[in-house]
Amino acid sequence: MATSAKQLHIIAGLGNPGIKYQHTRHNAGFDVIDMLAEKYNIKIAEKKFQALCGSGMIQGQKVLLMKPMTFMNKSGESIAEAARFYKIDTETELVVIYDDISLAPGRIRVRKKGSAGGHNGIKDIIAHTGTQVFPRVKVGVGEKPQGWDLADHVLGRMSKEDRQQAEAAFEDAVSAVEMILLGQIDQSMNNYNSKK
């Protein structure tokens, strides 16, 4: 099939732009994108689709790494714009990486599809792409403490110990993305979704 050569995968990590939000729980998606970029020597410096982007190769696949600069709640605008431009099939050629408060730091979960589960970034992507069917890698950032405001929790930074566990999970997320690009999403779900 001749089309496979030009096939492109969009790997989008969710977060908020600006130094203020750097390395907060909500920016776990950005952190994983940065790790992928470093590992594969992809420069994320191009401004397009309301995002910071970088093109390169991962596991023999052409990829566009994306960090939407729209703020979390409007992530879908940026990602849908890129998906339309490249005419990708979101069910197989889009991977979204984001924080999940229902998973402990150090844990990740891979899914082929699903609802937003209260995550505003995912809610916006579903609204703009018109589908819930796209692979995603959720990165655990821990539940909010009782009585805390959710925004304060996700926009806060982790303790040193939690951050160390989270960084191990970012590495797992990188591996999960690699497996998804190799067409091994089921295997990555088996690897990472069972309790460690």
PDB file of C-alpha atoms in Angstrom:
ATOM      1  CA  MET A   1       0.000   0.000   0.000  1.00  0.00           C
ATOM      2  CA  ALA A   2       1.671   3.204  -1.186  1.00  0.00           C
ATOM      3  CA  THR A   3       0.009   5.497   1.366  1.00  0.00           C
ATOM      4  CA  SER A   4       1.905   4.090   4.357  1.00  0.00           C
ATOM      5  CA  ALA A   5       5.031   6.059   3.424  1.00  0.00           C
ATOM      6  CA  LYS A   6       3.320   9.387   4.009  1.00  0.00           C
ATOM      7  CA  GLN A   7       1.373   8.174   7.013  1.00  0.00           C
ATOM      8  CA  LEU A   8       1.900  10.509   9.938  1.00  0.00           C
ATOM      9  CA  HIS A   9       1.128  10.056  13.601  1.00  0.00           C
ATOM     10  CA  ILE A  10       0.306  13.032  15.789  1.00  0.00           C
ATOM     11  CA  ILE A  11       1.542  12.572  19.342  1.00  0.00           C
ATOM     12  CA  ALA A  12      -0.002  15.304  21.494  1.00  0.00           C
ATOM     13  CA  GLY A  13       0.835  15.936  25.129  1.00  0.00           C
ATOM     14  CA  LEU A  14      -1.573  18.111  27.090  1.00  0.00           C
ATOM     15  CA  GLY A  15      -0.652  20.935  29.435  1.00  0.00           C
ATOM     16  CA  ASN A  16      -0.692  24.677  29.968  1.00  0.00           C
ATOM     17  CA  PRO A  17       1.830  27.082  28.401  1.00  0.00           C
ATOM     18  CA  GLY A  18       4.184  29.273  30.422  1.00  0.00           C
ATOM     19  CA  ILE A  19       6.805  28.953  33.153  1.00  0.00           C
ATOM     20  CA  LYS A  20       4.098  29.254  35.828  1.00  0.00           C
ATOM     21  CA  TYR A  21       2.687  25.837  34.868  1.00  0.00           C
ATOM     22  CA  GLN A  22       5.942  24.049  34.078  1.00  0.00           C
ATOM     23  CA  HIS A  23       6.184  20.598  35.726  1.00  0.00           C
ATOM     24  CA  THR A  24       2.797  20.924  37.439  1.00  0.00           C
ATOM     25  CA  ARG A  25       0.624  17.803  37.627  1.00  0.00           C
ATOM     26  CA  HIS A  26      -1.553  19.073  34.762  1.00  0.00           C
ATOM     27  CA  ASN A  27       1.517  19.338  32.530  1.00  0.00           C
ATOM     28  CA  ALA A  28       2.470  15.648  32.683  1.00  0.00           C
ATOM     29  CA  GLY A  29       1.616  15.392  28.969  1.00  0.00           C
ATOM     30  CA  PHE A  30       4.110  18.147  28.104  1.00  0.00           C
ATOM     31  CA  ASP A  31       6.775  16.408  30.218  1.00  0.00           C
ATOM     32  CA  VAL A  32       6.336  13.131  28.321  1.00  0.00           C
ATOM     33  CA  ILE A  33       6.530  14.959  24.967  1.00  0.00           C
ATOM     34  CA  ASP A  34       9.771  16.611  26.118  1.00  0.00           C
ATOM     35  CA  MET A  35      11.170  13.179  27.021  1.00  0.00           C
ATOM     36  CA  LEU A  36      10.204  11.758  23.607  1.00  0.00           C
ATOM     37  CA  ALA A  37      11.739  14.779  21.887  1.00  0.00           C
ATOM     38  CA  GLU A  38      14.984  14.376  23.783  1.00  0.00           C
ATOM     39  CA  LYS A  39      15.219  10.629  23.160  1.00  0.00           C
ATOM     40  CA  TYR A  40      14.607  10.972  19.411  1.00  0.00           C
ATOM     41  CA  ASN A  41      16.418  14.276  18.921  1.00  0.00           C
ATOM     42  CA  ILE A  42      13.281  16.099  17.770  1.00  0.00           C
ATOM     43  CA  LYS A  43      13.322  19.871  18.183  1.00  0.00           C
ATOM     44  CA  ILE A  44       9.988  21.225  19.399  1.00  0.00           C
ATOM     45  CA  ALA A  45      10.230  24.794  18.225  1.00  0.00           C
ATOM     46  CA  GLU A  46       7.844  25.204  15.306  1.00  0.00           C
ATOM     47  CA  LYS A  47       4.720  27.274  16.007  1.00  0.00           C
ATOM     48  CA  LYS A  48       1.699  26.003  14.084  1.00  0.00           C
ATOM     49  CA  PHE A  49      -1.832  24.751  14.805  1.00  0.00           C
ATOM     50  CA  GLN A  50      -1.796  26.937  17.972  1.00  0.00           C
ATOM     51  CA  ALA A  51       0.884  24.589  19.297  1.00  0.00           C
ATOM     52  CA  LEU A  52       4.607  24.083  19.654  1.00  0.00           C
ATOM     53  CA  CYS A  53       5.477  21.269  17.260  1.00  0.00           C
ATOM     54  CA  GLY A  54       8.398  19.159  16.162  1.00  0.00           C
ATOM     55  CA  SER A  55       8.609  16.618  13.331  1.00  0.00           C
ATOM     56  CA  GLY A  56      10.746  13.518  13.334  1.00  0.00           C
ATOM     57  CA  MET A  57      10.872   9.737  13.276  1.00  0.00           C
ATOM     58  CA  ILE A  58      10.039   7.376  16.132  1.00  0.00           C
ATOM     59  CA  GLN A  59      10.210   3.612  15.593  1.00  0.00           C
ATOM     60  CA  GLY A  60      10.374   4.139  11.836  1.00  0.00           C
ATOM     61  CA  GLN A  61       7.171   6.196  11.847  1.00  0.00           C
ATOM     62  CA  LYS A  62       6.836   9.853  10.877  1.00  0.00           C
ATOM     63  CA  VAL A  63       5.544  11.791  13.852  1.00  0.00           C
ATOM     64  CA  LEU A  64       4.461  15.280  14.737  1.00  0.00           C
ATOM     65  CA  LEU A  65       5.023  15.949  18.438  1.00  0.00           C
ATOM     66  CA  MET A  66       2.583  18.589  19.679  1.00  0.00           C
ATOM     67  CA  LYS A  67       2.225  20.714  22.799  1.00  0.00           C
ATOM     68  CA  PRO A  68      -0.980  22.750  22.355  1.00  0.00           C
ATOM     69  CA  MET A  69      -0.497  26.328  23.568  1.00  0.00           C
ATOM     70  CA  THR A  70      -4.236  26.988  23.864  1.00  0.00           C
ATOM     71  CA  PHE A  71      -4.404  26.185  27.589  1.00  0.00           C
ATOM     72  CA  MET A  72      -5.697  22.802  28.645  1.00  0.00           C
ATOM     73  CA  ASN A  73      -9.436  23.427  28.251  1.00  0.00           C
ATOM     74  CA  LYS A  74      -9.059  24.306  24.556  1.00  0.00           C
ATOM     75  CA  SER A  75      -6.608  21.538  23.582  1.00  0.00           C
ATOM     76  CA  GLY A  76      -9.102  20.169  21.049  1.00  0.00           C
ATOM     77  CA  GLU A  77      -8.945  23.286  18.854  1.00  0.00           C
ATOM     78  CA  SER A  78      -5.238  22.814  18.275  1.00  0.00           C
ATOM     79  CA  ILE A  79      -5.256  19.030  17.848  1.00  0.00           C
ATOM     80  CA  ALA A  80      -8.307  18.967  15.550  1.00  0.00           C
ATOM     81  CA  GLU A  81      -6.697  21.650  13.379  1.00  0.00           C
ATOM     82  CA  ALA A  82      -3.550  19.534  12.926  1.00  0.00           C
ATOM     83  CA  ALA A  83      -5.576  16.348  12.383  1.00  0.00           C
ATOM     84  CA  ARG A  84      -7.593  18.026   9.607  1.00  0.00           C
ATOM     85  CA  PHE A  85      -4.495  19.510   7.981  1.00  0.00           C
ATOM     86  CA  TYR A  86      -2.725  16.142   7.789  1.00  0.00           C
ATOM     87  CA  LYS A  87      -5.967  14.218   7.122  1.00  0.00           C
ATOM     88  CA  ILE A  88      -5.052  11.671   9.767  1.00  0.00           C
ATOM     89  CA  ASP A  89      -7.321   8.923  11.032  1.00  0.00           C
ATOM     90  CA  THR A  90      -7.695   9.854  14.710  1.00  0.00           C
ATOM     91  CA  GLU A  91      -8.571   6.243  15.601  1.00  0.00           C
ATOM     92  CA  THR A  92      -5.130   4.976  14.583  1.00  0.00           C
ATOM     93  CA  GLU A  93      -2.859   7.973  13.968  1.00  0.00           C
ATOM     94  CA  LEU A  94      -3.423  10.191  16.993  1.00  0.00           C
ATOM     95  CA  VAL A  95      -2.039   9.531  20.468  1.00  0.00           C
ATOM     96  CA  VAL A  96      -2.897  11.864  23.356  1.00  0.00           C
ATOM     97  CA  ILE A  97      -0.883  11.907  26.601  1.00  0.00           C
ATOM     98  CA  TYR A  98      -2.338  13.540  29.702  1.00  0.00           C
ATOM     99  CA  ASP A  99      -2.489  13.583  33.494  1.00  0.00           C
ATOM    100  CA  ASP A 100      -4.926  11.402  35.430  1.00  0.00           C
ATOM    101  CA  ILE A 101      -5.792  12.055  39.076  1.00  0.00           C
ATOM    102  CA  SER A 102      -7.349   8.607  39.507  1.00  0.00           C
ATOM    103  CA  LEU A 103      -3.929   6.972  39.027  1.00  0.00           C
ATOM    104  CA  ALA A 104      -1.143   7.149  41.603  1.00  0.00           C
ATOM    105  CA  PRO A 105       2.140   8.817  40.606  1.00  0.00           C
ATOM    106  CA  GLY A 106       4.270   6.141  38.943  1.00  0.00           C
ATOM    107  CA  ARG A 107       1.323   4.518  37.170  1.00  0.00           C
ATOM    108  CA  ILE A 108       0.188   4.870  33.573  1.00  0.00           C
ATOM    109  CA  ARG A 109      -2.817   3.491  31.723  1.00  0.00           C
ATOM    110  CA  VAL A 110      -3.187   2.956  27.986  1.00  0.00           C
ATOM    111  CA  ARG A 111      -6.619   3.097  26.341  1.00  0.00           C
ATOM    112  CA  LYS A 112      -7.873   2.829  22.750  1.00  0.00           C
ATOM    113  CA  LYS A 113     -10.902   5.026  23.403  1.00  0.00           C
ATOM    114  CA  GLY A 114     -13.109   6.337  26.173  1.00  0.00           C
ATOM    115  CA  SER A 115     -15.007   9.241  27.640  1.00  0.00           C
ATOM    116  CA  ALA A 116     -13.339  12.372  28.994  1.00  0.00           C
ATOM    117  CA  GLY A 117     -13.757  11.112  32.557  1.00  0.00           C
ATOM    118  CA  GLY A 118     -13.973  14.704  33.811  1.00  0.00           C
ATOM    119  CA  HIS A 119     -10.744  15.799  32.066  1.00  0.00           C
ATOM    120  CA  ASN A 120     -11.433  19.119  30.329  1.00  0.00           C
ATOM    121  CA  GLY A 121      -8.618  18.738  27.802  1.00  0.00           C
ATOM    122  CA  ILE A 122      -9.975  15.391  26.624  1.00  0.00           C
ATOM    123  CA  LYS A 123     -13.529  16.739  26.677  1.00  0.00           C
ATOM    124  CA  ASP A 124     -12.442  19.471  24.260  1.00  0.00           C
ATOM    125  CA  ILE A 125     -10.617  17.021  21.970  1.00  0.00           C
ATOM    126  CA  ILE A 126     -13.735  14.828  21.775  1.00  0.00           C
ATOM    127  CA  ALA A 127     -15.853  17.930  21.046  1.00  0.00           C
ATOM    128  CA  HIS A 128     -13.562  19.123  18.244  1.00  0.00           C
ATOM    129  CA  THR A 129     -12.728  15.772  16.618  1.00  0.00           C
ATOM    130  CA  GLY A 130     -16.245  14.383  17.037  1.00  0.00           C
ATOM    131  CA  THR A 131     -14.967  11.045  18.352  1.00  0.00           C
ATOM    132  CA  GLN A 132     -14.001   9.350  21.622  1.00  0.00           C
ATOM    133  CA  VAL A 133     -12.000   6.774  19.692  1.00  0.00           C
ATOM    134  CA  PHE A 134      -8.324   7.698  19.821  1.00  0.00           C
ATOM    135  CA  PRO A 135      -5.450   6.037  21.677  1.00  0.00           C
ATOM    136  CA  ARG A 136      -4.424   7.754  24.863  1.00  0.00           C
ATOM    137  CA  VAL A 137      -1.790   7.343  27.544  1.00  0.00           C
ATOM    138  CA  LYS A 138      -2.873   8.528  30.987  1.00  0.00           C
ATOM    139  CA  VAL A 139      -0.131   9.449  33.446  1.00  0.00           C
ATOM    140  CA  GLY A 140      -0.892   9.180  37.154  1.00  0.00           C
ATOM    141  CA  VAL A 141      -0.525  12.344  39.233  1.00  0.00           C
ATOM    142  CA  GLY A 142      -2.410  11.208  42.342  1.00  0.00           C
ATOM    143  CA  GLU A 143      -5.804  12.037  43.818  1.00  0.00           C
ATOM    144  CA  LYS A 144      -6.518  15.472  45.237  1.00  0.00           C
ATOM    145  CA  PRO A 145      -6.366  15.652  49.023  1.00  0.00           C
ATOM    146  CA  GLN A 146      -9.748  15.839  50.737  1.00  0.00           C
ATOM    147  CA  GLY A 147     -11.115  19.348  50.908  1.00  0.00           C
ATOM    148  CA  TRP A 148      -8.751  20.638  48.234  1.00  0.00           C
ATOM    149  CA  ASP A 149      -9.884  22.453  45.130  1.00  0.00           C
ATOM    150  CA  LEU A 150      -9.218  20.292  42.062  1.00  0.00           C
ATOM    151  CA  ALA A 151      -7.635  23.192  40.143  1.00  0.00           C
ATOM    152  CA  ASP A 152      -5.223  23.877  43.023  1.00  0.00           C
ATOM    153  CA  HIS A 153      -4.235  20.204  43.016  1.00  0.00           C
ATOM    154  CA  VAL A 154      -3.645  19.754  39.271  1.00  0.00           C
ATOM    155  CA  LEU A 155      -1.940  23.152  38.927  1.00  0.00           C
ATOM    156  CA  GLY A 156       0.357  22.380  41.841  1.00  0.00           C
ATOM    157  CA  ARG A 157       3.693  20.575  41.819  1.00  0.00           C
ATOM    158  CA  MET A 158       4.342  17.135  43.266  1.00  0.00           C
ATOM    159  CA  SER A 159       6.424  16.324  46.308  1.00  0.00           C
ATOM    160  CA  LYS A 160       9.991  15.246  45.522  1.00  0.00           C
ATOM    161  CA  GLU A 161       9.108  11.593  46.111  1.00  0.00           C
ATOM    162  CA  ASP A 162       5.970  11.707  43.939  1.00  0.00           C
ATOM    163  CA  ARG A 163       7.894  13.528  41.214  1.00  0.00           C
ATOM    164  CA  GLN A 164      10.525  10.765  41.127  1.00  0.00           C
ATOM    165  CA  GLN A 165       7.791   8.162  40.711  1.00  0.00           C
ATOM    166  CA  ALA A 166       6.087  10.304  38.080  1.00  0.00           C
ATOM    167  CA  GLU A 167       9.301  10.575  36.074  1.00  0.00           C
ATOM    168  CA  ALA A 168       9.579   6.770  36.029  1.00  0.00           C
ATOM    169  CA  ALA A 169       6.007   6.771  34.698  1.00  0.00           C
ATOM    170  CA  PHE A 170       6.963   9.320  32.013  1.00  0.00           C
ATOM    171  CA  GLU A 171       9.548   6.771  30.812  1.00  0.00           C
ATOM    172  CA  ASP A 172       6.846   4.093  30.772  1.00  0.00           C
ATOM    173  CA  ALA A 173       4.644   6.488  28.785  1.00  0.00           C
ATOM    174  CA  VAL A 174       7.456   6.951  26.237  1.00  0.00           C
ATOM    175  CA  SER A 175       7.689   3.149  25.893  1.00  0.00           C
ATOM    176  CA  ALA A 176       3.898   2.894  25.567  1.00  0.00           C
ATOM    177  CA  VAL A 177       3.918   5.472  22.743  1.00  0.00           C
ATOM    178  CA  GLU A 178       6.695   3.525  20.996  1.00  0.00           C
ATOM    179  CA  MET A 179       4.612   0.346  21.213  1.00  0.00           C
ATOM    180  CA  ILE A 180       1.498   2.113  19.905  1.00  0.00           C
ATOM    181  CA  LEU A 181       3.517   3.355  16.908  1.00  0.00           C
ATOM    182  CA  LEU A 182       4.614  -0.229  16.261  1.00  0.00           C
ATOM    183  CA  GLY A 183       0.968  -1.319  16.233  1.00  0.00           C
ATOM    184  CA  GLN A 184       1.301  -3.009  19.637  1.00  0.00           C
ATOM    185  CA  ILE A 185      -1.352  -1.110  21.586  1.00  0.00           C
ATOM    186  CA  ASP A 186      -2.856  -4.325  23.034  1.00  0.00           C
ATOM    187  CA  GLN A 187       0.543  -5.404  24.258  1.00  0.00           C
ATOM    188  CA  SER A 188       1.171  -1.991  25.811  1.00  0.00           C
ATOM    189  CA  MET A 189      -2.210  -2.212  27.580  1.00  0.00           C
ATOM    190  CA  ASN A 190      -1.222  -5.638  28.926  1.00  0.00           C
ATOM    191  CA  ASN A 191       2.159  -4.293  30.037  1.00  0.00           C
ATOM    192  CA  TYR A 192       1.035  -1.137  31.775  1.00  0.00           C
ATOM    193  CA  ASN A 193      -2.613  -1.382  32.787  1.00  0.00           C
ATOM    194  CA  SER A 194      -2.275  -4.138  35.354  1.00  0.00           C
ATOM    195  CA  LYS A 195      -1.437  -2.970  38.855  1.00  0.00           C
ATOM    196  CA  LYS A 196       2.298  -2.919  39.446  1.00  0.00           C
TER     197      LYS A 196
END
